[in-house]
XYZ file of C-alpha atoms in Angstrom:
673
model
C 18.965 -20.121 -3.965
C 18.426 -22.130 -7.283
C 19.635 -20.793 -10.682
C 18.001 -21.446 -13.955
C 19.346 -20.339 -16.889
C 17.426 -19.020 -19.747
C 17.395 -19.724 -23.017
C 15.972 -16.715 -24.784
C 18.488 -14.121 -22.848
C 21.612 -13.103 -24.647
C 23.279 -11.820 -21.546
C 22.666 -12.788 -17.847
C 24.530 -11.963 -14.863
C 28.284 -12.533 -14.765
C 31.848 -11.025 -13.952
C 31.397 -7.814 -15.031
C 32.808 -5.839 -11.980
C 36.137 -5.761 -10.113
C 35.912 -5.909 -6.126
C 37.452 -2.756 -5.662
C 36.160 0.584 -5.428
C 33.816 1.504 -7.822
C 32.910 4.531 -9.556
C 30.120 5.817 -11.945
C 30.123 4.049 -15.089
C 30.165 6.032 -18.182
C 28.143 2.982 -20.036
C 26.356 0.033 -18.836
C 28.230 -3.384 -18.749
C 26.256 -6.285 -20.805
C 25.974 -9.244 -18.549
C 26.881 -12.265 -19.417
C 26.576 -15.896 -18.571
C 28.512 -17.049 -15.664
C 28.432 -17.064 -11.902
C 27.334 -14.303 -9.371
C 29.756 -11.376 -9.139
C 29.510 -8.509 -6.808
C 31.249 -5.020 -6.119
C 32.147 -2.682 -3.751
C 30.558 0.931 -4.263
C 29.829 3.743 -2.150
C 27.028 6.577 -2.434
C 26.428 8.062 -4.442
C 28.078 5.837 -6.963
C 25.850 4.278 -9.252
C 26.432 0.629 -10.911
C 25.278 -0.143 -14.576
C 24.069 -3.178 -16.325
C 22.366 -4.250 -19.257
C 20.463 -7.428 -20.503
C 19.237 -8.033 -23.992
C 15.596 -9.927 -23.523
C 13.560 -10.966 -26.303
C 9.653 -9.816 -26.081
C 7.634 -11.534 -23.461
C 10.587 -12.717 -21.503
C 11.351 -12.138 -17.598
C 14.104 -12.616 -15.421
C 14.375 -12.271 -11.387
C 17.639 -10.962 -10.117
C 18.386 -10.756 -6.396
C 20.847 -7.851 -5.319
C 22.170 -8.649 -1.982
C 23.205 -5.441 0.255
C 26.190 -6.056 2.567
C 26.763 -2.613 4.521
C 25.680 -0.548 1.570
C 21.814 0.999 0.854
C 20.850 0.508 -2.651
C 18.292 1.676 -4.686
C 17.532 0.265 -7.923
C 15.811 1.361 -11.384
C 14.992 -0.303 -14.332
C 14.495 0.930 -17.863
C 13.459 -0.008 -21.546
C 15.218 -0.214 -24.417
C 13.811 3.492 -25.446
C 15.081 4.455 -22.175
C 11.737 4.978 -20.253
C 11.814 4.302 -16.433
C 10.126 0.988 -15.868
C 10.571 0.550 -12.136
C 11.905 1.544 -9.115
C 13.015 -1.086 -6.030
C 14.187 -0.052 -2.496
C 12.984 -2.106 0.500
C 12.910 -0.930 3.935
C 15.625 -3.154 4.621
C 18.694 -0.497 4.764
C 21.960 -1.666 4.263
C 21.485 -5.241 4.809
C 19.725 -8.053 2.774
C 17.827 -8.490 -0.539
C 16.517 -6.036 -3.106
C 14.608 -8.201 -5.944
C 14.487 -6.815 -9.213
C 12.069 -8.007 -11.848
C 12.184 -7.680 -15.603
C 9.437 -7.940 -17.958
C 10.599 -7.489 -21.462
C 7.473 -5.930 -23.561
C 9.371 -5.441 -26.617
C 12.992 -7.204 -27.910
C 15.998 -4.988 -26.812
C 18.367 -4.137 -24.363
C 17.311 -3.351 -20.620
C 19.440 -1.266 -18.014
C 19.161 -2.020 -14.305
C 20.996 0.646 -12.574
C 22.022 0.101 -8.672
C 22.901 3.216 -7.098
C 24.353 3.566 -3.413
C 22.101 6.257 -1.569
C 23.165 6.542 2.102
C 25.871 9.134 1.650
C 26.544 9.138 5.337
C 27.551 5.505 5.276
C 30.531 3.799 4.075
C 31.155 1.829 1.455
C 29.786 -1.330 1.010
C 29.735 -4.751 -1.008
C 27.062 -5.379 -3.365
C 26.227 -8.995 -5.164
C 23.620 -9.766 -8.028
C 22.196 -13.029 -8.898
C 19.918 -14.586 -11.289
C 17.375 -16.351 -9.347
C 15.134 -17.466 -12.087
C 14.000 -16.572 -15.719
C 11.810 -18.081 -18.452
C 10.409 -17.750 -22.136
C 7.020 -15.714 -22.557
C 4.321 -17.326 -20.675
C 1.446 -18.698 -22.697
C -1.201 -19.059 -20.159
C -2.667 -16.838 -17.118
C -1.222 -19.731 -15.005
C 2.277 -20.183 -16.118
C 2.743 -16.434 -16.141
C 1.543 -16.569 -12.386
C 4.441 -19.354 -11.773
C 6.497 -16.857 -13.384
C 5.765 -13.939 -11.139
C 6.254 -16.350 -7.584
C 9.563 -18.036 -8.940
C 11.838 -16.171 -6.766
C 9.686 -17.493 -3.971
C 10.060 -21.360 -5.277
C 13.142 -22.388 -3.264
C 14.063 -24.642 -0.021
C 15.955 -21.778 1.783
C 13.598 -19.384 2.501
C 9.830 -18.699 3.485
C 7.171 -18.110 0.744
C 3.647 -18.112 0.416
C 0.373 -19.994 -0.610
C -2.112 -18.936 -3.212
C -5.166 -20.369 -4.153
C -7.675 -18.461 -7.213
C -11.186 -19.507 -7.962
C -13.519 -18.356 -10.699
C -17.136 -19.112 -10.893
C -16.428 -20.641 -7.968
C -13.984 -23.403 -9.342
C -10.072 -23.135 -8.248
C -8.372 -21.894 -11.348
C -4.896 -22.032 -9.647
C -3.665 -22.891 -6.306
C -0.287 -23.407 -5.578
C 2.610 -23.121 -2.533
C 6.140 -21.742 -2.688
C 8.631 -21.785 0.027
C 9.105 -23.280 3.091
C 6.625 -23.135 6.379
C 9.365 -24.118 8.637
C 13.116 -23.573 7.953
C 14.365 -25.222 10.644
C 12.934 -28.712 9.969
C 12.697 -28.506 6.278
C 8.762 -28.363 6.223
C 7.327 -26.757 2.783
C 4.593 -24.750 2.433
C 1.567 -26.343 0.914
C -2.398 -25.057 0.396
C -3.068 -26.474 3.720
C -0.887 -24.842 5.805
C -2.003 -22.544 8.471
C -0.976 -19.143 8.791
C -2.042 -16.472 10.990
C -4.068 -13.753 8.895
C -3.766 -10.591 11.170
C -6.401 -7.915 9.883
C -7.892 -10.119 7.496
C -9.522 -11.632 10.752
C -11.736 -8.241 11.290
C -14.261 -9.438 8.854
C -15.330 -12.375 10.813
C -15.708 -10.171 13.964
C -17.882 -7.926 11.824
C -19.721 -10.644 10.660
C -20.426 -12.023 14.126
C -21.864 -8.850 15.097
C -24.006 -8.628 12.477
C -25.403 -11.921 13.442
C -26.166 -10.634 16.548
C -28.152 -7.948 15.098
C -29.797 -10.294 12.941
C -30.922 -12.345 16.226
C -32.013 -9.104 17.659
C -29.675 -8.906 20.418
C -27.943 -5.495 19.275
C -27.951 -3.030 16.842
C -25.164 -1.387 14.774
C -26.527 1.800 16.598
C -26.153 0.960 19.693
C -23.726 2.705 22.556
C -20.782 0.633 22.984
C -21.557 1.159 27.115
C -24.995 -0.734 26.775
C -22.606 -3.906 26.633
C -19.193 -2.589 28.508
C -20.144 -0.361 30.920
C -16.894 -0.049 32.382
C -16.076 2.050 29.071
C -15.520 5.623 30.209
C -18.540 7.959 29.459
C -17.043 10.059 26.978
C -18.638 13.225 26.278
C -19.530 11.653 22.636
C -21.353 8.299 22.431
C -19.315 5.651 20.480
C -21.520 3.103 19.053
C -21.028 -0.288 17.836
C -21.068 0.980 14.348
C -18.047 3.223 15.248
C -16.038 0.375 16.156
C -16.680 -1.689 13.168
C -16.070 1.369 10.452
C -12.903 2.656 12.180
C -14.733 6.018 13.098
C -14.947 5.644 17.041
C -11.850 8.028 18.121
C -10.472 5.294 20.137
C -6.899 5.342 20.795
C -4.992 2.490 18.989
C -3.943 -0.344 21.133
C -0.755 -0.854 19.353
C 0.494 2.494 20.154
C -0.789 2.071 23.674
C 0.786 -1.228 24.337
C 3.973 0.076 23.006
C 4.096 3.218 25.311
C 3.893 0.615 27.988
C 6.929 -0.729 26.513
C 5.390 -4.378 25.159
C 7.580 -5.152 22.102
C 5.475 -6.618 19.155
C 6.927 -10.349 20.010
C 5.932 -9.963 23.854
C 3.345 -11.865 25.358
C 0.221 -10.419 25.909
C -3.536 -11.472 26.447
C -6.691 -10.026 25.224
C -7.944 -9.512 28.486
C -4.663 -7.567 29.120
C -5.348 -5.557 26.151
C -9.170 -4.857 26.687
C -8.048 -3.706 30.258
C -5.805 -1.155 28.625
C -8.505 0.314 26.804
C -10.791 0.533 29.438
C -8.553 2.644 31.574
C -8.460 5.372 28.616
C -10.133 8.805 29.246
C -9.586 10.608 26.135
C -10.552 9.869 22.346
C -8.684 11.119 19.325
C -11.274 12.555 17.705
C -15.238 12.915 18.212
C -16.818 9.761 17.263
C -18.365 9.528 13.599
C -16.246 12.557 12.122
C -13.204 11.116 10.952
C -11.903 7.698 9.604
C -9.025 6.423 11.197
C -7.910 2.671 10.761
C -8.469 1.199 14.699
C -7.608 -2.235 15.961
C -9.069 -1.039 19.343
C -12.613 -0.854 18.166
C -12.203 -4.461 16.642
C -11.156 -5.903 19.968
C -13.984 -4.268 22.226
C -16.576 -5.737 19.298
C -14.733 -9.243 19.976
C -15.566 -8.252 23.904
C -19.298 -7.163 22.837
C -19.670 -10.786 20.880
C -18.566 -12.846 23.790
C -20.685 -10.672 26.514
C -24.140 -10.759 24.319
C -23.953 -14.578 23.508
C -22.713 -15.624 26.690
C -19.739 -17.713 25.482
C -15.907 -17.175 24.313
C -15.570 -15.030 21.247
C -13.607 -17.905 19.503
C -16.382 -20.501 20.518
C -19.063 -18.369 18.740
C -17.107 -18.030 15.584
C -16.768 -21.817 15.532
C -20.108 -22.471 16.097
C -21.853 -20.098 13.928
C -19.234 -19.619 11.093
C -16.242 -21.815 10.791
C -18.085 -25.276 11.279
C -20.884 -24.465 9.037
C -18.809 -23.560 6.442
C -16.562 -26.317 6.811
C -13.721 -24.415 7.691
C -11.841 -27.172 9.475
C -8.633 -25.641 9.414
C -9.711 -22.529 10.951
C -8.953 -21.294 14.361
C -8.804 -18.742 16.682
C -5.629 -17.859 19.028
C -7.103 -17.446 22.344
C -4.033 -17.400 24.481
C -0.244 -17.110 24.446
C 1.454 -20.139 23.239
C -1.224 -21.845 21.775
C -0.293 -24.969 19.369
C -1.989 -24.516 15.991
C -1.509 -28.091 14.046
C 0.305 -27.623 10.343
C 1.006 -24.063 11.473
C 3.800 -22.454 9.402
C 6.425 -20.237 11.366
C 7.046 -16.309 10.399
C 10.283 -14.931 9.551
C 11.758 -11.675 9.034
C 15.417 -10.690 7.524
C 18.164 -9.339 9.644
C 20.815 -8.990 7.412
C 20.919 -11.548 4.942
C 19.713 -14.209 6.697
C 15.955 -15.337 7.806
C 15.011 -15.075 11.634
C 11.802 -15.835 13.263
C 9.067 -13.288 13.654
C 6.658 -15.117 16.001
C 3.030 -13.860 17.114
C 3.473 -14.330 20.866
C 0.182 -12.141 21.625
C -3.404 -13.538 21.643
C -5.063 -10.351 20.556
C -9.056 -11.395 19.192
C -11.174 -9.445 17.195
C -9.154 -7.248 15.397
C -6.661 -10.421 14.515
C -6.010 -13.909 16.043
C -7.657 -15.717 13.054
C -5.384 -18.455 11.841
C -6.369 -20.037 8.695
C -5.333 -21.447 5.219
C -6.240 -20.290 1.707
C -8.660 -23.221 1.032
C -10.572 -22.105 3.945
C -10.351 -18.682 3.270
C -11.861 -19.290 -0.396
C -14.374 -21.385 1.662
C -15.377 -18.194 3.442
C -15.065 -16.182 0.081
C -17.968 -18.140 -1.500
C -20.569 -17.690 1.095
C -20.689 -14.075 -0.224
C -21.913 -15.516 -3.582
C -24.130 -18.534 -2.131
C -24.836 -17.770 1.583
C -24.739 -20.682 3.699
C -24.301 -18.563 6.965
C -25.992 -15.143 7.112
C -27.987 -13.984 4.345
C -27.699 -11.191 1.433
C -28.752 -8.198 3.519
C -26.015 -8.843 5.774
C -23.284 -9.584 3.299
C -24.171 -6.539 1.240
C -23.937 -4.467 4.461
C -20.631 -5.436 5.021
C -19.219 -4.063 1.333
C -21.340 -1.101 1.398
C -19.168 1.610 1.738
C -19.706 4.388 4.984
C -20.347 7.846 5.973
C -19.069 10.346 8.231
C -21.448 12.480 10.196
C -21.055 15.107 7.513
C -21.909 12.942 4.918
C -18.552 12.503 3.703
C -18.123 9.016 2.340
C -15.131 6.392 3.008
C -14.393 3.249 1.164
C -14.634 0.812 4.379
C -17.674 -1.033 4.994
C -18.347 -3.087 8.305
C -15.056 -5.367 7.766
C -14.457 -4.979 4.327
C -12.976 -2.257 2.339
C -13.666 -1.246 -1.447
C -11.122 0.037 -3.799
C -11.132 0.316 -7.947
C -8.502 -1.583 -9.716
C -7.926 -1.748 -13.539
C -11.718 -0.506 -13.840
C -12.836 -3.038 -11.884
C -14.675 -2.861 -8.359
C -12.457 -4.822 -5.911
C -13.846 -5.957 -2.359
C -10.963 -6.683 0.069
C -8.844 -6.438 3.151
C -5.288 -7.264 4.074
C -3.214 -8.297 7.151
C -0.067 -7.943 8.263
C 1.562 -9.451 11.910
C 4.820 -10.074 13.043
C 6.447 -12.132 9.669
C 2.881 -12.867 8.394
C 1.006 -11.456 5.344
C -2.320 -12.173 3.799
C -4.997 -10.701 1.491
C -8.456 -11.748 0.334
C -9.817 -10.375 -2.670
C -12.849 -10.711 -4.778
C -14.037 -9.251 -7.982
C -17.698 -9.716 -7.627
C -18.535 -8.625 -11.605
C -16.323 -11.446 -12.574
C -16.836 -13.971 -9.423
C -13.046 -13.814 -9.017
C -11.642 -14.884 -5.679
C -7.799 -14.591 -4.577
C -6.568 -16.056 -1.236
C -3.026 -15.276 -0.167
C -1.190 -16.267 3.132
C 2.635 -15.973 3.442
C 5.314 -16.133 6.318
C 7.948 -13.466 5.056
C 7.966 -10.285 6.580
C 9.132 -8.564 3.107
C 6.323 -10.317 1.217
C 3.757 -7.977 -0.645
C 0.535 -9.547 -0.948
C -1.143 -6.351 -2.807
C 1.289 -6.823 -5.577
C 0.576 -10.396 -6.021
C -2.870 -9.810 -5.897
C -2.946 -7.491 -8.554
C -0.716 -9.530 -10.714
C -3.334 -12.116 -10.486
C -6.266 -9.852 -11.329
C -3.930 -8.746 -14.299
C -3.568 -12.308 -15.661
C -6.904 -14.283 -14.925
C -9.119 -10.993 -15.848
C -7.227 -10.431 -18.951
C -9.597 -10.911 -21.405
C -12.360 -9.156 -19.362
C -10.590 -6.021 -18.820
C -11.349 -3.859 -21.947
C -8.763 -1.262 -23.136
C -10.726 1.624 -22.036
C -10.851 0.331 -18.467
C -6.899 -0.316 -18.522
C -6.393 3.456 -19.968
C -8.852 4.555 -17.381
C -6.995 2.872 -14.558
C -3.236 2.971 -15.489
C -2.718 6.816 -14.442
C -0.941 8.043 -17.336
C 1.456 11.256 -16.276
C 0.108 14.298 -18.623
C 2.066 15.657 -21.076
C 3.051 19.217 -20.086
C 4.601 22.145 -21.468
C 8.157 22.800 -20.121
C 7.071 25.889 -18.233
C 4.046 24.266 -17.008
C 1.656 26.875 -18.371
C -1.015 24.288 -19.269
C -0.899 22.113 -15.978
C -4.361 22.127 -14.342
C -2.837 22.710 -10.635
C -2.033 25.708 -9.271
C 1.069 24.674 -7.564
C 1.598 27.708 -5.456
C -1.662 26.952 -3.634
C -0.409 23.630 -2.315
C 2.842 25.085 -1.068
C 2.373 24.784 3.014
C 3.466 22.553 5.834
C 1.071 19.656 6.345
C 0.909 17.408 9.267
C 0.571 13.568 8.507
C 0.768 12.325 12.258
C 1.451 14.341 15.468
C 4.927 15.821 14.905
C 5.092 14.308 11.375
C 5.094 17.341 9.323
C 5.675 17.300 5.199
C 6.870 20.555 3.927
C 5.725 21.255 0.313
C 7.691 23.510 -1.592
C 8.198 24.720 -5.488
C 11.083 23.894 -7.418
C 11.058 25.249 -11.081
C 8.220 23.968 -12.563
C 7.380 21.345 -10.114
C 6.706 20.511 -6.474
C 9.309 19.093 -3.956
C 8.747 17.944 -0.323
C 10.692 16.850 2.711
C 9.953 15.803 6.376
C 10.362 18.861 8.757
C 13.765 18.791 10.357
C 15.084 16.306 7.263
C 17.280 17.143 4.248
C 15.788 14.177 2.216
C 14.227 16.158 -0.495
C 12.103 14.457 -3.006
C 9.933 14.935 -6.456
C 6.091 14.831 -6.459
C 5.288 13.887 -9.938
C 1.869 15.365 -10.784
C -0.387 12.635 -11.858
C -3.442 15.094 -12.468
C -5.456 17.776 -11.144
C -4.258 18.203 -7.336
C -2.800 14.668 -7.407
C 0.842 13.593 -7.059
C 2.764 10.441 -6.688
C 5.996 10.108 -4.220
C 8.155 7.330 -5.189
C 5.807 5.033 -6.705
C 2.552 4.669 -7.678
C 1.467 3.061 -4.720
C 1.883 6.538 -2.619
C -0.273 9.087 -3.848
C -1.154 12.336 -2.545
C -4.655 14.194 -3.341
C -4.940 17.974 -2.207
C -8.114 19.074 -1.219
C -8.593 23.052 -1.596
C -10.647 25.444 0.496
C -13.142 28.022 -0.496
C -9.778 30.469 -0.590
C -8.631 28.406 -3.169
C -5.608 27.313 -1.315
C -4.934 23.506 0.069
C -6.192 22.741 3.561
C -4.649 19.288 3.361
C -4.184 16.264 1.171
C -5.265 12.627 1.451
C -2.191 10.119 1.940
C -2.604 6.967 0.173
C -0.249 4.227 0.802
C -1.131 0.890 -0.584
C -4.749 0.212 0.764
C -4.503 2.697 3.662
C -5.223 6.391 3.503
C -4.454 9.276 6.114
C -5.194 12.706 6.212
C -2.701 15.316 6.382
C -4.034 18.964 7.697
C -2.132 22.158 6.627
C -0.877 23.682 9.660
C 0.922 27.172 10.221
C 4.028 26.503 12.277
C 4.857 29.303 14.934
C 8.510 30.752 15.047
C 10.572 28.982 17.300
C 13.884 30.646 18.858
C 15.603 27.169 19.889
C 18.443 29.585 21.923
C 15.480 30.343 24.368
C 14.593 26.738 25.279
C 15.746 26.064 28.994
C 15.880 22.230 29.199
C 15.761 22.362 33.223
C 12.332 23.346 32.980
C 11.319 20.075 31.125
C 13.605 17.972 33.121
C 11.548 15.627 35.428
C 9.527 12.310 36.023
C 5.770 12.071 34.502
C 3.365 9.279 35.468
C 0.455 8.294 33.155
C -2.582 6.917 35.028
C -4.266 5.864 31.807
C -1.287 3.795 30.842
C 0.333 2.842 34.402
C 3.762 3.849 33.415
C 6.236 6.769 33.994
C 8.773 8.725 31.785
C 11.459 10.584 32.929
C 13.080 13.706 30.961
C 16.535 14.036 30.997
C 19.310 16.338 29.666
C 22.492 14.250 27.943
C 25.002 16.827 26.585
C 22.816 19.301 24.962
C 20.118 17.352 24.314
C 16.761 16.410 26.150
C 16.115 12.575 26.203
C 12.962 11.405 27.190
C 13.292 7.563 28.862
C 10.563 5.022 28.815
C 9.839 1.745 30.277
C 11.692 -0.740 28.355
C 11.997 1.394 25.029
C 15.391 3.025 25.838
C 15.775 6.805 25.165
C 14.597 9.193 22.239
C 15.751 11.894 21.555
C 13.515 15.288 21.888
C 14.035 17.603 19.016
C 12.316 21.175 19.333
C 8.986 21.394 17.227
C 7.243 24.320 18.660
C 7.074 26.485 21.707
C 6.814 23.431 24.802
C 6.875 20.726 22.171
C 9.180 18.500 20.883
C 9.461 15.635 18.576
C 11.167 11.967 18.485
C 11.955 9.511 16.094
C 9.593 6.840 17.694
C 6.507 6.562 16.222
C 4.743 5.245 19.924
C 5.563 9.191 20.542
C 6.085 11.238 17.663
C 5.403 14.417 19.707
C 5.514 15.500 23.339
C 4.067 18.617 24.731
C 4.106 20.169 27.719
C 1.622 22.175 29.496
C 2.175 25.096 32.061
C 0.039 26.258 35.411
C -0.413 30.015 35.746
C 2.745 30.558 37.328
C 4.572 29.356 34.007
C 5.570 25.840 35.599
C 5.680 23.174 33.650
C 3.386 20.500 35.114
C 2.433 17.830 32.631
C 3.066 16.471 29.413
C 0.811 15.154 26.087
C 2.221 11.963 24.594
C 0.807 11.585 21.056
C 1.525 8.535 18.743
C 0.239 8.054 15.422
C -3.409 6.780 16.350
C -2.990 7.493 20.331
C -3.124 11.196 21.363
C -2.895 13.287 24.098
C -2.276 10.907 26.421
C -1.771 12.669 29.747
C 1.413 12.193 31.713
C 1.355 14.354 35.005
C 4.509 15.776 36.453
C 5.271 13.996 39.837
C 8.915 15.734 40.432
């Protein structure tokens, strides 16, 4: 990693800590020029640093974890908290810290070891890049992305258009670490779920051709789909309201790992064997890759040609998207495609895409081609204004409750601006395509690093390139300021007691909300990790950072019925539940031991007893310990089967179990022995 020493900083990383056991420091160590240094630290100890920065200056600091999981907090000169950094890479690999000095003064960096069950480990800090205050949006974007400007790590390509013209188009990092090939703006990346807008647009083209209606029953075109009690329409598929079990959970339960080879036909056949739905179509919004896979199947069957040929002929070729392709078979060779990577410890390893699923994913493209597609929404070359507006129009449930997703595109407000977007992530690939129609701004981002966050990068681009257009009032409206409250909370707009209770986000994943003095805390049921909920507004709270918001909804009795769990661009609904009393001592493990078979999945699972615990064992995915949850129901720590609920016959004998993951629920496994 290259290091550039700034002219603005009085102090940067230096030899400040010994390599021995570190205890909590009473005062921060002033960091000075010198080589990167490290320390051995053990939870709950904290290492404290300080840097003197001029107004407008910035620095990227890399904190490498070697066997110790740390959380990092930065503070302004007046002591207020600026940011928290804690990626999900655990006790190995880097944490990245960015300092942006709004005023001149001393900025603190506190590094705390957070896993008290783990032994001590080593932490190393290194200044990666730094600079003085940027004077243009382009220079500021360079500074923000400087940590990726290396020859020993993956990176990204980004292209920004304003009024149809490029104002920023650059690439950072390596497309292929093994062969030292750098990323360019012409590098091809798997764009994952950004693919969905092309699938949706293909369906709308067929509707304009008079070959389908969005309100047609899907079984009109795929008669092999089970005849569910409720009709599933094309619109349900396109707007994530179908209730179909999600293909990712189904493949996982079959023991197919994310990097295993799987064909589109195999995955569709698995979907067609599912006899149950997660919910009545149209009654809920739940992001579903299954819906878009079936939508691609509908396009292929109606058009009479392979799905990838239809996209090429009707969309990519007319728009001049010459470097955009669909991966229709495992192992497909695509010229100039960047390899994808993820961290294992401190080293990058390949995270390839070996599956060939289409509709929900499968498109490979460049930032240059994605911008060509985005410009079609301004001046349509393919399709028409009505179709494009239809894609952006937010949907409604059968109850008339609105949701933001349209047809292949989503919407949100950021700093007072209406943003149309879709993101994608698969294996080590990340992508994001954003439009701000009111200001004719387009941002296309592709990346090949699993730990890259395209959402934050896109927001930074909006901040910089729309700085003059976003008024002070819009900024104030969009920045959620923490309300000034009395210490006793007597003037708060939220009745905290009305929110206390248990809420199920996914089957078996329950958040318990409790009072803690004048505020609220939460923990996952069965976990001792209690975290504070920060109040932002009436019935609105923040967990950890601004990207994780909880918005509670109240019933007619004034008590919370549930909350919307917002994490980055995703939203899930958590419902209040009443947990039944559970006497663990009365559980008889021998009642559940046996083999269970699912015809829908074509696999078996075995429940065995090991020591005092029940363990469920599945094909290729090893053992999962079953933890008592409710009478005859157990949870596991595997998302694919968060809940295993057993049912009994009239004689009280266990006859089957229902397995539920996050987005595939109540899959029947019949007991065979």
